[in-house]
Short mmCIF file of N, CA and C in Angstrom, two decimals:
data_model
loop_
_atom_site.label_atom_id
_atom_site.label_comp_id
_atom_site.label_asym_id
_atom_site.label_seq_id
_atom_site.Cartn_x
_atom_site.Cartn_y
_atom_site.Cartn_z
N UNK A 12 55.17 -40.66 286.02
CA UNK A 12 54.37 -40.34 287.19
C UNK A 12 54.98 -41.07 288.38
N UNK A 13 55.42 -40.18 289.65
CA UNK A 13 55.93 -41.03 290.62
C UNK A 13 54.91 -41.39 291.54
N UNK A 14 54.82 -42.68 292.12
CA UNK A 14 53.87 -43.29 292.95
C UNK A 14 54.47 -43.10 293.96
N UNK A 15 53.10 -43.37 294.97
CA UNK A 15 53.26 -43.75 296.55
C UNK A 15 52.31 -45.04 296.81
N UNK A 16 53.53 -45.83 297.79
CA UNK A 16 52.73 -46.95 298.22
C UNK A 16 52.48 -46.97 299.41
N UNK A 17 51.39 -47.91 299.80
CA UNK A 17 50.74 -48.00 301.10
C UNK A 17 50.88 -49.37 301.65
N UNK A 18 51.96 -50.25 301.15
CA UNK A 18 52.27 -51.68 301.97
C UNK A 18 52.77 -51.42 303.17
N UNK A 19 52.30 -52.38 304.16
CA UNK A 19 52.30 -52.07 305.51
C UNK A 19 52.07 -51.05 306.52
N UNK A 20 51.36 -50.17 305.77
CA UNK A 20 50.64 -49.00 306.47
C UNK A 20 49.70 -49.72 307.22
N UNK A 21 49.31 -50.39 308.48
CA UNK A 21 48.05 -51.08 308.85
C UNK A 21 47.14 -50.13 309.50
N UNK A 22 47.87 -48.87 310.27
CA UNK A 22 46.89 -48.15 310.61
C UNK A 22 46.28 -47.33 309.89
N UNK A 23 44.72 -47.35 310.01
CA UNK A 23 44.20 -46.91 309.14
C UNK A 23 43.71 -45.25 309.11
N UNK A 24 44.44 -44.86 310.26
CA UNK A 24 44.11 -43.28 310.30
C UNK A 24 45.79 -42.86 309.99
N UNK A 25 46.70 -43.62 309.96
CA UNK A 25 47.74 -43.18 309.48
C UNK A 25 48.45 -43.57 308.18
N UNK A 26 47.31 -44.33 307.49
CA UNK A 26 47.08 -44.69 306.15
C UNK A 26 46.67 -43.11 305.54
N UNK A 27 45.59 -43.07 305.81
CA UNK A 27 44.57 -42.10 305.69
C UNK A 27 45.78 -40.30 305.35
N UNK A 28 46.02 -40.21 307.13
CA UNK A 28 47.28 -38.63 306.78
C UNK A 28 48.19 -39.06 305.77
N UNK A 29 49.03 -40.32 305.63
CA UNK A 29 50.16 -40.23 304.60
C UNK A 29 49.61 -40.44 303.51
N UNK A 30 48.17 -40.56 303.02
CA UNK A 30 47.79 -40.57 301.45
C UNK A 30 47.35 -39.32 301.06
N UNK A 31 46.91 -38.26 302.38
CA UNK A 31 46.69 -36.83 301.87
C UNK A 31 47.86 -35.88 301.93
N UNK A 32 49.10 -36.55 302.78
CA UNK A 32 49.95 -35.76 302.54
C UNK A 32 50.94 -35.79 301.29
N UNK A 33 50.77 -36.91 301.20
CA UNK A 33 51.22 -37.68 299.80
C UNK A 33 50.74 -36.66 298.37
N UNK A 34 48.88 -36.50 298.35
CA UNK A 34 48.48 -35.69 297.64
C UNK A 34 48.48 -34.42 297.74
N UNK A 35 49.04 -33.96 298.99
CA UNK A 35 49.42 -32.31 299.09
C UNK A 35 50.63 -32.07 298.37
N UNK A 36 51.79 -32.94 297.99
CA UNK A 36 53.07 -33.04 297.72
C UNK A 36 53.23 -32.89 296.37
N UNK A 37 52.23 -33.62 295.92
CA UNK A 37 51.66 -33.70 294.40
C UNK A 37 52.08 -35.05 294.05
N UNK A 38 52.30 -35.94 294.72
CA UNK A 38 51.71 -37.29 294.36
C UNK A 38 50.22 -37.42 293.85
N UNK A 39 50.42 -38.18 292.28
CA UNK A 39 48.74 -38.33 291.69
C UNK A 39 48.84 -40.17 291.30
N UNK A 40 50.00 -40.62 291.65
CA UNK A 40 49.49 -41.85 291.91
C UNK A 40 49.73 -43.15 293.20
N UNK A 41 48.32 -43.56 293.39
CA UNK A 41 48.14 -44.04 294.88
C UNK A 41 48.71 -45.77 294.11
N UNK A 42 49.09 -46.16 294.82
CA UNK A 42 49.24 -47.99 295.03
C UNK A 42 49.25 -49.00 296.15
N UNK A 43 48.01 -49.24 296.22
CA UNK A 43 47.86 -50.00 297.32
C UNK A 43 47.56 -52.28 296.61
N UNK A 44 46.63 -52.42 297.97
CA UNK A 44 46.04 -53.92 297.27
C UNK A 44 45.19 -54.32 298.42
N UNK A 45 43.98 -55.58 297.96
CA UNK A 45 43.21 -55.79 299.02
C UNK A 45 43.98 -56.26 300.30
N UNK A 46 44.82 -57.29 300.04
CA UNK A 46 45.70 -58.08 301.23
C UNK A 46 46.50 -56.76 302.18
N UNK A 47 46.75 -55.96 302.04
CA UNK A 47 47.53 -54.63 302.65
C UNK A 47 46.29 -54.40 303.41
N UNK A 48 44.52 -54.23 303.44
CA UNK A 48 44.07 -54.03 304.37
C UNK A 48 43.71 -52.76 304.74
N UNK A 49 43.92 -51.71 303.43
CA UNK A 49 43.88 -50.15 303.84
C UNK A 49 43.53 -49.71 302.59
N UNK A 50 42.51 -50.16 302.00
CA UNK A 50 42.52 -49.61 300.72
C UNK A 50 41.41 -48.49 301.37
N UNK A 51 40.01 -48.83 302.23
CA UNK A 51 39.08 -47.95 302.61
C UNK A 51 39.93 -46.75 302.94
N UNK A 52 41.14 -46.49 303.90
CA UNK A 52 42.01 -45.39 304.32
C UNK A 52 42.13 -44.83 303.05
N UNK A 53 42.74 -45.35 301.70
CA UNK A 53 43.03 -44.72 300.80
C UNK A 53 41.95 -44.09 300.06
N UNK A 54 40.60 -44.84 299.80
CA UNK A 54 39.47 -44.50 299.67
C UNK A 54 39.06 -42.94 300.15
N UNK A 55 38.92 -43.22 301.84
CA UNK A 55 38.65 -41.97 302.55
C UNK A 55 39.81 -40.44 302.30
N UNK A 56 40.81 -40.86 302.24
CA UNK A 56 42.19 -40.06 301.57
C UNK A 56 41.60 -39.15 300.30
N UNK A 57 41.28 -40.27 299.48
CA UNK A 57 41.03 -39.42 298.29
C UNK A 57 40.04 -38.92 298.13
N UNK A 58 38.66 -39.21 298.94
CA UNK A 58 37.19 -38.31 299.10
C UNK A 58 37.90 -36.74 299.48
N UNK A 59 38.82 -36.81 300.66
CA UNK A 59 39.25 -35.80 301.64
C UNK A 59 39.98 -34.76 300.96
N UNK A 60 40.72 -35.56 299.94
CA UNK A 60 41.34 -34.41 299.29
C UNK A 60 40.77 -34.26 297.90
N UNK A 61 39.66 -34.71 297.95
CA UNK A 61 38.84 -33.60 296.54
C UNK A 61 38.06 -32.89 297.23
N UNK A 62 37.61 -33.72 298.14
CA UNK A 62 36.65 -32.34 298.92
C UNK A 62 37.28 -31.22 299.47
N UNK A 63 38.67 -31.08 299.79
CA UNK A 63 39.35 -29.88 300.18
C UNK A 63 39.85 -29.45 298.57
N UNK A 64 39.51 -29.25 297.76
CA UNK A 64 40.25 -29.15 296.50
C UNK A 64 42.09 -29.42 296.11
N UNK A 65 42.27 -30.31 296.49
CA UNK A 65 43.42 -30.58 296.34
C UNK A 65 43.87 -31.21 294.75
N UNK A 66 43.04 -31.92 294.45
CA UNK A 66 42.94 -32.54 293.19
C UNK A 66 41.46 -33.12 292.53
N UNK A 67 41.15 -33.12 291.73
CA UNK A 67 40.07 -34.00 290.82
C UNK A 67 40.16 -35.81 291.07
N UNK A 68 39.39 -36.41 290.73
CA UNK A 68 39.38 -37.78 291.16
C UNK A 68 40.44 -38.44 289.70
N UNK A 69 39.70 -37.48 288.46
CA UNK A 69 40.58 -37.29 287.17
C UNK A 69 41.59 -37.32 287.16
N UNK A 70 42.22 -36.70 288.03
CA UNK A 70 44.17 -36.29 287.87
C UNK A 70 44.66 -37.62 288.54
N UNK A 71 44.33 -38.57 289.80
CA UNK A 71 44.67 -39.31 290.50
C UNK A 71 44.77 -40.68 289.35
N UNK A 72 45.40 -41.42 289.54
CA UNK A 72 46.29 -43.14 289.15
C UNK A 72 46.16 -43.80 290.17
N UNK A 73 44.67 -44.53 290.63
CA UNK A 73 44.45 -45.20 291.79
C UNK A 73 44.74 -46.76 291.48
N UNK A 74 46.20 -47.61 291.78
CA UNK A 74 45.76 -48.35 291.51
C UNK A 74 45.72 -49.87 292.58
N UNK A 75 45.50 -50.71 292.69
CA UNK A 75 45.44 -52.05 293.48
C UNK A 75 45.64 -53.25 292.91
N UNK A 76 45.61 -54.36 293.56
CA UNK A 76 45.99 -55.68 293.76
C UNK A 76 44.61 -56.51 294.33
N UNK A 77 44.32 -57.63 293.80
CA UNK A 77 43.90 -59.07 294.37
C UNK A 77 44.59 -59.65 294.71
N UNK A 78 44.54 -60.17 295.93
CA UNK A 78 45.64 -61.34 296.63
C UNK A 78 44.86 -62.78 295.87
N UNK A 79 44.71 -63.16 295.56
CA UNK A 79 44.55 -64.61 294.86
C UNK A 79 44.18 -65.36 295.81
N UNK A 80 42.95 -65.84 296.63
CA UNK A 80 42.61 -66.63 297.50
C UNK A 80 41.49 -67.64 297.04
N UNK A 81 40.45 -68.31 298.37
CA UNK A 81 39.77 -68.89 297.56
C UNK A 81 38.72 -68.44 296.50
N UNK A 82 37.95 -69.17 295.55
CA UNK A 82 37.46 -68.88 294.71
C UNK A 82 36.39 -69.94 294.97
N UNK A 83 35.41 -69.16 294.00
CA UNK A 83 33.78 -69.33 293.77
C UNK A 83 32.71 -68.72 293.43
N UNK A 84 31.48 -69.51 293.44
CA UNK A 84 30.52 -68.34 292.97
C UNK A 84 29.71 -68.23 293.79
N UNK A 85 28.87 -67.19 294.33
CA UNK A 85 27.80 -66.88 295.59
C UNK A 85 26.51 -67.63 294.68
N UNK A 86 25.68 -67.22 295.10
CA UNK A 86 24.00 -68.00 294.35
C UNK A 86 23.90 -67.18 293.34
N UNK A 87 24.34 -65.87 293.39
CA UNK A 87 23.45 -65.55 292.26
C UNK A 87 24.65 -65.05 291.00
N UNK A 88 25.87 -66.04 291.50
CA UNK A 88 26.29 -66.15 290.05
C UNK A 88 28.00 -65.47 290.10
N UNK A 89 27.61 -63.89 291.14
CA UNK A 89 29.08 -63.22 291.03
C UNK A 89 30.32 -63.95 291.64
N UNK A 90 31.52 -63.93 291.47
CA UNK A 90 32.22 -64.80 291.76
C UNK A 90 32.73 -63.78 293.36
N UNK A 91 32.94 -64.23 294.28
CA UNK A 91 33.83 -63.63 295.20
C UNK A 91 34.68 -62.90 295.22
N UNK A 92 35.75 -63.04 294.14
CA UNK A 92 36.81 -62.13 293.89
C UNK A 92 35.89 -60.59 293.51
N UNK A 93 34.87 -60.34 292.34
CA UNK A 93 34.34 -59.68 292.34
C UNK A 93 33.94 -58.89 293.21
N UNK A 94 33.31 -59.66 294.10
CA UNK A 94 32.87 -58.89 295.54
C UNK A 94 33.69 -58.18 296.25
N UNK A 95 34.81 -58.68 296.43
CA UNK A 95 35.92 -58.00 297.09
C UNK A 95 36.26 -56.84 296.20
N UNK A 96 36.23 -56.90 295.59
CA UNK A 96 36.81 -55.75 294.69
C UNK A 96 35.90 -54.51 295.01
N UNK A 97 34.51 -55.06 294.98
CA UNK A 97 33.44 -54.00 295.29
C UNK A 97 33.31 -53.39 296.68
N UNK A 98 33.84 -54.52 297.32
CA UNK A 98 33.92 -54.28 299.28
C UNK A 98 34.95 -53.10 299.07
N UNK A 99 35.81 -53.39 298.71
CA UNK A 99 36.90 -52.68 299.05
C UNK A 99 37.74 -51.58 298.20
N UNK A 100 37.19 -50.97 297.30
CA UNK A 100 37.75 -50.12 296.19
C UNK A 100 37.44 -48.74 297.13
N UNK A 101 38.88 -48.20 296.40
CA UNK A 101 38.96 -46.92 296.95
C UNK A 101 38.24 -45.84 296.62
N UNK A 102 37.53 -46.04 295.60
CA UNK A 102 36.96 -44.99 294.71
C UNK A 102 35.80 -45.48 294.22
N UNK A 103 35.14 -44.40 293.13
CA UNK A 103 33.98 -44.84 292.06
C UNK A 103 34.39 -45.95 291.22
N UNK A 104 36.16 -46.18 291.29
CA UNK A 104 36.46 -46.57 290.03
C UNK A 104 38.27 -47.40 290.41
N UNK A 105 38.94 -48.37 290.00
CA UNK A 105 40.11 -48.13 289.82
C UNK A 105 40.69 -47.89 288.74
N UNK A 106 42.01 -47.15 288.43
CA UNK A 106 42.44 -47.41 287.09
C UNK A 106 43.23 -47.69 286.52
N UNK A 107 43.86 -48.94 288.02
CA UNK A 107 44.48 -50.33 287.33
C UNK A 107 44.20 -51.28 288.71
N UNK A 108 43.51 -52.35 288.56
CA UNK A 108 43.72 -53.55 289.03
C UNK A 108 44.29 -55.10 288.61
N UNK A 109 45.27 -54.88 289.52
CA UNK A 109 46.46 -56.14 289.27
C UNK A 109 46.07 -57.77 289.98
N UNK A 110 46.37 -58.86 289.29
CA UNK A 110 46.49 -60.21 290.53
C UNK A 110 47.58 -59.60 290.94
N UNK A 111 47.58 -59.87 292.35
CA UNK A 111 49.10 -59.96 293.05
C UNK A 111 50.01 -60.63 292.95
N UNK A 112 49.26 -61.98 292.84
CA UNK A 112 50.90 -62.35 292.21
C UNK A 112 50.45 -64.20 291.45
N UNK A 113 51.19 -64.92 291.07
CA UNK A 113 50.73 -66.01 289.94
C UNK A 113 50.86 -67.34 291.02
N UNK A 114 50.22 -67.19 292.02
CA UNK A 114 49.85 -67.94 292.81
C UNK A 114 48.16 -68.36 293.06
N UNK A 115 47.89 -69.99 293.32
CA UNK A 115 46.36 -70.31 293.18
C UNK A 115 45.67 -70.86 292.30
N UNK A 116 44.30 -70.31 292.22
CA UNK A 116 43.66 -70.44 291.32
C UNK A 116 43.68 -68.81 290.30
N UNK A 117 44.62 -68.68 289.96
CA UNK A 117 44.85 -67.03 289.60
C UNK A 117 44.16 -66.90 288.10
N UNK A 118 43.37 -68.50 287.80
CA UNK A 118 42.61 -68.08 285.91
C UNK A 118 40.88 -67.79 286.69
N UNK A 119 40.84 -68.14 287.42
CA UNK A 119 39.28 -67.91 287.86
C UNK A 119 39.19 -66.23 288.70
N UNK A 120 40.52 -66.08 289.80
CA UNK A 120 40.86 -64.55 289.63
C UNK A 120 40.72 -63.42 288.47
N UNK A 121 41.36 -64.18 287.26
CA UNK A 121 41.21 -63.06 286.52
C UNK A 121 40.27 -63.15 285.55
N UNK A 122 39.15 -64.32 285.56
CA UNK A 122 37.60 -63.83 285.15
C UNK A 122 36.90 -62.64 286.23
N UNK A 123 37.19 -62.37 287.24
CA UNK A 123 36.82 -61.82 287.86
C UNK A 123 37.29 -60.03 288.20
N UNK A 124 38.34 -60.14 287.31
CA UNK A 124 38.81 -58.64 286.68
C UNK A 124 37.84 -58.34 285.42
N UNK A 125 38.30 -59.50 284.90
CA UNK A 125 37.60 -59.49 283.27
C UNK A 125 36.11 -58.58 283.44
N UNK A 126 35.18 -59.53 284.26
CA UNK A 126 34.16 -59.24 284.68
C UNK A 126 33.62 -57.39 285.35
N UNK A 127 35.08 -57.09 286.28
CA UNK A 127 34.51 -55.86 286.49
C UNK A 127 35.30 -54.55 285.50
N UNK A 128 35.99 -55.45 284.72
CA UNK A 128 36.67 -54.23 283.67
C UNK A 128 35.78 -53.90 282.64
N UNK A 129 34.90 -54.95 282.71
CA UNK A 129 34.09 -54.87 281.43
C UNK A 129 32.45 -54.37 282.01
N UNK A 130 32.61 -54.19 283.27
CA UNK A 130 31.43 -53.41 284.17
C UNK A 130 31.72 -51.62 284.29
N UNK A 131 32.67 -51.48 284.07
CA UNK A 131 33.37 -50.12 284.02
C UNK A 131 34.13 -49.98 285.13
N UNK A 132 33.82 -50.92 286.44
CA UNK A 132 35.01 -50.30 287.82
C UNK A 132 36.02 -50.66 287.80
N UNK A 133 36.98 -50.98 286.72
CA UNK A 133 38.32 -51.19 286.47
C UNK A 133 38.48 -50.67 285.27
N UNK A 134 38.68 -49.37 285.67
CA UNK A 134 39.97 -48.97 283.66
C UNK A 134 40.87 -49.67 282.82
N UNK A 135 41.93 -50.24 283.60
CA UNK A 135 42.56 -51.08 282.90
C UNK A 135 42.82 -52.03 284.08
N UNK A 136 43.41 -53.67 283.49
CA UNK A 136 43.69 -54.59 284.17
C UNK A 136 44.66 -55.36 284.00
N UNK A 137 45.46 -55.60 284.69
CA UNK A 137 46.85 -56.69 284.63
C UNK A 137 47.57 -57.33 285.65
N UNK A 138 48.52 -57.89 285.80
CA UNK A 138 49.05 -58.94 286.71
C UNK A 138 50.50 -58.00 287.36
N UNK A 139 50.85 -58.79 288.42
CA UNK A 139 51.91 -58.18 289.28
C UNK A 139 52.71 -59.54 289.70
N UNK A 140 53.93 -59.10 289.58
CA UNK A 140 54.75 -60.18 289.71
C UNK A 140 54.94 -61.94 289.39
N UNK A 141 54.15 -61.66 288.10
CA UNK A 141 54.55 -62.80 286.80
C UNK A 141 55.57 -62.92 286.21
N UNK A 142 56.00 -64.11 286.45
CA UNK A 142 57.38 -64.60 285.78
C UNK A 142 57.30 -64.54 284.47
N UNK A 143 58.45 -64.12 283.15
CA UNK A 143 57.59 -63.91 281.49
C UNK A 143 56.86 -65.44 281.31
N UNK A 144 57.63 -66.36 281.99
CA UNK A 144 56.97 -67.64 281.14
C UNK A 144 55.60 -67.74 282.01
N UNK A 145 55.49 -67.56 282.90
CA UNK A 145 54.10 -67.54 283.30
C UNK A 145 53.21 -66.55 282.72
N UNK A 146 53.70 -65.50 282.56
CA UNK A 146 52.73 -64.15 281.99
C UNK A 146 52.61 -65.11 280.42
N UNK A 147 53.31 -65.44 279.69
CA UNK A 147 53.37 -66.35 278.21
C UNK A 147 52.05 -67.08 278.05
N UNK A 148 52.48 -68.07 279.18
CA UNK A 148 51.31 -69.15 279.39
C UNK A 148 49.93 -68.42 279.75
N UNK A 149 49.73 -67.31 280.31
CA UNK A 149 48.69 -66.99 280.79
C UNK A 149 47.93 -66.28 280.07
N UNK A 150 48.36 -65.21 278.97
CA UNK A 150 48.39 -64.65 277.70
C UNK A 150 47.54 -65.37 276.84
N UNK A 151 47.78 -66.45 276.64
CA UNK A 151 47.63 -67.77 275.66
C UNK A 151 45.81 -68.19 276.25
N UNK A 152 45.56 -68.13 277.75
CA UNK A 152 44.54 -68.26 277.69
C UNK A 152 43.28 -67.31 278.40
N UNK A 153 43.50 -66.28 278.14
CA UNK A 153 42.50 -65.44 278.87
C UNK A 153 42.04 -64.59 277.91
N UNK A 154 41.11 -64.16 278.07
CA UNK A 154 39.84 -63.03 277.22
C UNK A 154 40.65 -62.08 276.86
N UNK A 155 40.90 -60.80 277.73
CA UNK A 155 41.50 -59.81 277.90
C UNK A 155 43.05 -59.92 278.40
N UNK A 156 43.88 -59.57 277.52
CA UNK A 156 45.48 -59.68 277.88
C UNK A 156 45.72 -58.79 278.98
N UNK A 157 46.52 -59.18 279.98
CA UNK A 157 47.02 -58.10 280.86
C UNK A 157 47.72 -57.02 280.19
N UNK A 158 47.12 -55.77 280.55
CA UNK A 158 47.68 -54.37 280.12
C UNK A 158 48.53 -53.67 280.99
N UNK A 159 48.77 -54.20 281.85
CA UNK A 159 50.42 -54.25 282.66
C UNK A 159 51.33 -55.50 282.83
N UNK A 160 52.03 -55.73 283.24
CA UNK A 160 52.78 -56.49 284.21
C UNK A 160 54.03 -55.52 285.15
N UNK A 161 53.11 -55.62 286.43
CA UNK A 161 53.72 -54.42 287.60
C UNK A 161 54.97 -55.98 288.09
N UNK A 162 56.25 -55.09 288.26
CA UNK A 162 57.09 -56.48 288.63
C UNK A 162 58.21 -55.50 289.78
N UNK A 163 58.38 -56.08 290.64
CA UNK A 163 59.73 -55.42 291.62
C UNK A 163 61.08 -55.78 291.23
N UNK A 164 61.22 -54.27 290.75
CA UNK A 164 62.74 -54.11 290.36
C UNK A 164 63.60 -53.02 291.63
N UNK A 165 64.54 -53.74 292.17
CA UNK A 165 65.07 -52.94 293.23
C UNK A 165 66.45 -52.83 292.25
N UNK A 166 66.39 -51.54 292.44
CA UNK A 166 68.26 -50.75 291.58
C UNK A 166 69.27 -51.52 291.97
N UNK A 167 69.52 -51.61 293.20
CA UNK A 167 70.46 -51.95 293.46
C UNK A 167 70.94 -53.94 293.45
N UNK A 168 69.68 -54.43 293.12
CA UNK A 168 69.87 -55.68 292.78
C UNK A 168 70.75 -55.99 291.48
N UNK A 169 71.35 -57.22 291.46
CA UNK A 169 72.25 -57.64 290.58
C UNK A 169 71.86 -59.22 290.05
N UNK A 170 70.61 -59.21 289.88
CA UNK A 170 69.98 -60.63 289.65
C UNK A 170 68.56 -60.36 288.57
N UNK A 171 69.60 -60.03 287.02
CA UNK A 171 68.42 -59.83 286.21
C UNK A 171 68.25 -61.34 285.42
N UNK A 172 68.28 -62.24 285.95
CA UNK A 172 68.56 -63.03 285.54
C UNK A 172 66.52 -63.78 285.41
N UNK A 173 66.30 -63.39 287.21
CA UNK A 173 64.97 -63.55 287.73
C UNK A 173 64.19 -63.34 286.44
N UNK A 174 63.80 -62.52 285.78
CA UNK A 174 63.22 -61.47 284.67
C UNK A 174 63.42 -62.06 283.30
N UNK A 175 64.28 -62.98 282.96
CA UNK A 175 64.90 -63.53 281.76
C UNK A 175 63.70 -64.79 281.23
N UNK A 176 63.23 -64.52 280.05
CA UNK A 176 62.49 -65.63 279.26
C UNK A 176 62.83 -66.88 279.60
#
């Protein structure tokens, strides 16, 4: 499945045309993240083009990122990261949310996947740009194993070294 991404798209009405033109093209999978700032554009994108019948919400691969910031719990318990997730999801649903990256407090982050994967608004859940020995170590202590690891591989790089156990 080939993706389209939405990093550094900031405007949000030109977020919005390049995610429906994207889905006129037959792009069915979106990739955005909260820190990018346009997930609502992508949100509104994909209302726009089911409501014009362009696609089912079904056929679409919506997926996002947590930027890893501070952490905590509000009073009545949900942790913040949670919240954000709820502020800002593009859909009924995602069906993959990633940490962005293995920076922070990124084990209290990912109780807070845990939490909404196991609420149903995350299909599947995993990490983005984990080093293996960090993804190793991290493996070792969390509930639910990451069911990705999204990592940037540019072709033309000559440094697989980065990637090496």
């Amino acid at each position: 499945m080939l993706g389209f991404g939405v990093f550094k798209v900031t405007d949000k009405a030109e977020c919005k045309q390049a995610v429906l033109n994207a889905i006129r093209t037959g792009y069915r999978l979106i990739d955005t993240a909260a820190v990018y700032d346009n997930e609502d554009a992508v949100g509104e994108a994909v209302r726009e083009a089911i409501a014009e019948g362009l696609c089912t919400r079904e056929a679409l691969f919506i997926t996002s990122k947590l930027w890893v910031r501070g952490h905590g719990q509000h009073r009545d318990g949900e942790s913040r990261d949670c919240r954000v997730i709820k502020k800002n999801r593009a859909s009924e649903y995602f069906d993959l949310y990633l940490l962005h990256q293995a920076m922070g407090d990124y084990f209290s982050a990912r109780r807070a996947l845990e939490e909404a994967y196991e609420a149903g608004t995350l299909k599947a859940i995993g990490v983005s740009n984990f080093y293996p020995h960090v993804l190793a170590n991290f493996c070792e202590t969390v509930r639910i194993k990451p069911m990705v690891n999204q990592l940037n591989c540019i072709l033309i790089s000559r440094s697989p070294r980065r990637w090496k156990p």
